[in-house]
């Protein structure tokens, strides 16, 4: 019975990690769009600078999610 419960706990943990990872990506992308919108419309920054900023912020969000996923894996 212990094996069954550990499988259930593992499935719940995997589901939690999946949704938390997606939430991190969602927040990173939303933040990136808000920041770039402020840069372009508020501060009148050139489009290439805004594009680089957008890419950098999205990659940072993906890296955060990847780091969290790798930290949660057993070695």
Coordinates of C-alpha atoms in Angstrom, one line a residue:
X1 CA 0.0 0.0 0.0
X2 CA 2.9 2.3 0.7
X3 CA 4.0 2.1 -3.0
X4 CA 0.5 3.1 -4.1
X5 CA 0.5 6.1 -1.8
X6 CA 4.0 7.2 -2.9
X7 CA 2.8 7.0 -6.6
X8 CA -0.2 9.2 -5.7
X9 CA 2.0 11.7 -3.9
X10 CA 4.5 11.7 -6.8
X11 CA 1.6 12.4 -9.3
X12 CA 0.3 15.2 -7.1
X13 CA 3.8 16.7 -6.8
X14 CA 4.4 16.5 -10.6
X15 CA 1.0 18.2 -11.2
X16 CA 1.9 21.0 -8.8
X17 CA 5.3 21.5 -10.3
X18 CA 3.7 21.6 -13.8
X19 CA 1.2 24.3 -12.8
X20 CA 3.7 26.4 -10.8
X21 CA 6.2 26.3 -13.8
X22 CA 3.4 27.5 -16.1
X23 CA 2.5 30.3 -13.7
X24 CA 6.1 31.4 -13.6
X25 CA 6.2 31.5 -17.4
X26 CA 2.9 33.4 -17.6
X27 CA 4.0 36.0 -15.1
X28 CA 7.3 36.4 -16.9
X29 CA 5.7 37.0 -20.2
X30 CA 3.0 39.3 -18.8
X31 CA 5.7 41.3 -17.0
X32 CA 7.8 41.4 -20.2
X33 CA 4.9 42.9 -22.2
X34 CA 4.1 45.5 -19.6
X35 CA 7.8 46.5 -19.3
X36 CA 8.2 46.7 -23.1
X37 CA 4.9 48.6 -23.4
X38 CA 6.1 51.2 -20.9
X39 CA 9.5 51.4 -22.7
X40 CA 7.9 51.9 -26.1
X41 CA 5.0 54.1 -25.3
X42 CA 6.1 55.9 -22.2
X43 CA 9.8 56.4 -22.7
X44 CA 9.9 56.2 -26.5
X45 CA 12.7 53.7 -26.6
X46 CA 13.7 52.4 -30.1
X47 CA 12.0 49.2 -31.2
X48 CA 15.2 47.1 -31.4
X49 CA 16.0 47.9 -27.8
X50 CA 12.4 47.0 -26.8
X51 CA 12.7 43.7 -28.8
X52 CA 15.9 42.8 -27.0
X53 CA 14.4 43.6 -23.7
X54 CA 11.3 41.5 -24.4
X55 CA 13.5 38.5 -25.4
X56 CA 15.7 38.9 -22.4
X57 CA 12.8 39.0 -20.0
X58 CA 11.1 36.0 -21.5
X59 CA 14.4 34.0 -21.5
X60 CA 14.8 34.9 -17.9
X61 CA 11.4 33.5 -17.0
X62 CA 12.2 30.3 -18.9
X63 CA 15.5 30.0 -17.1
X64 CA 13.8 30.5 -13.8
X65 CA 11.4 27.7 -14.6
X66 CA 14.1 25.4 -15.8
X67 CA 16.2 26.1 -12.7
X68 CA 13.3 25.3 -10.5
X69 CA 12.6 22.1 -12.4
X70 CA 16.2 20.9 -12.2
X71 CA 16.4 21.7 -8.5
X72 CA 13.4 19.5 -7.9
X73 CA 14.8 16.5 -9.6
X74 CA 16.5 13.7 -7.6
X75 CA 20.0 13.0 -8.7

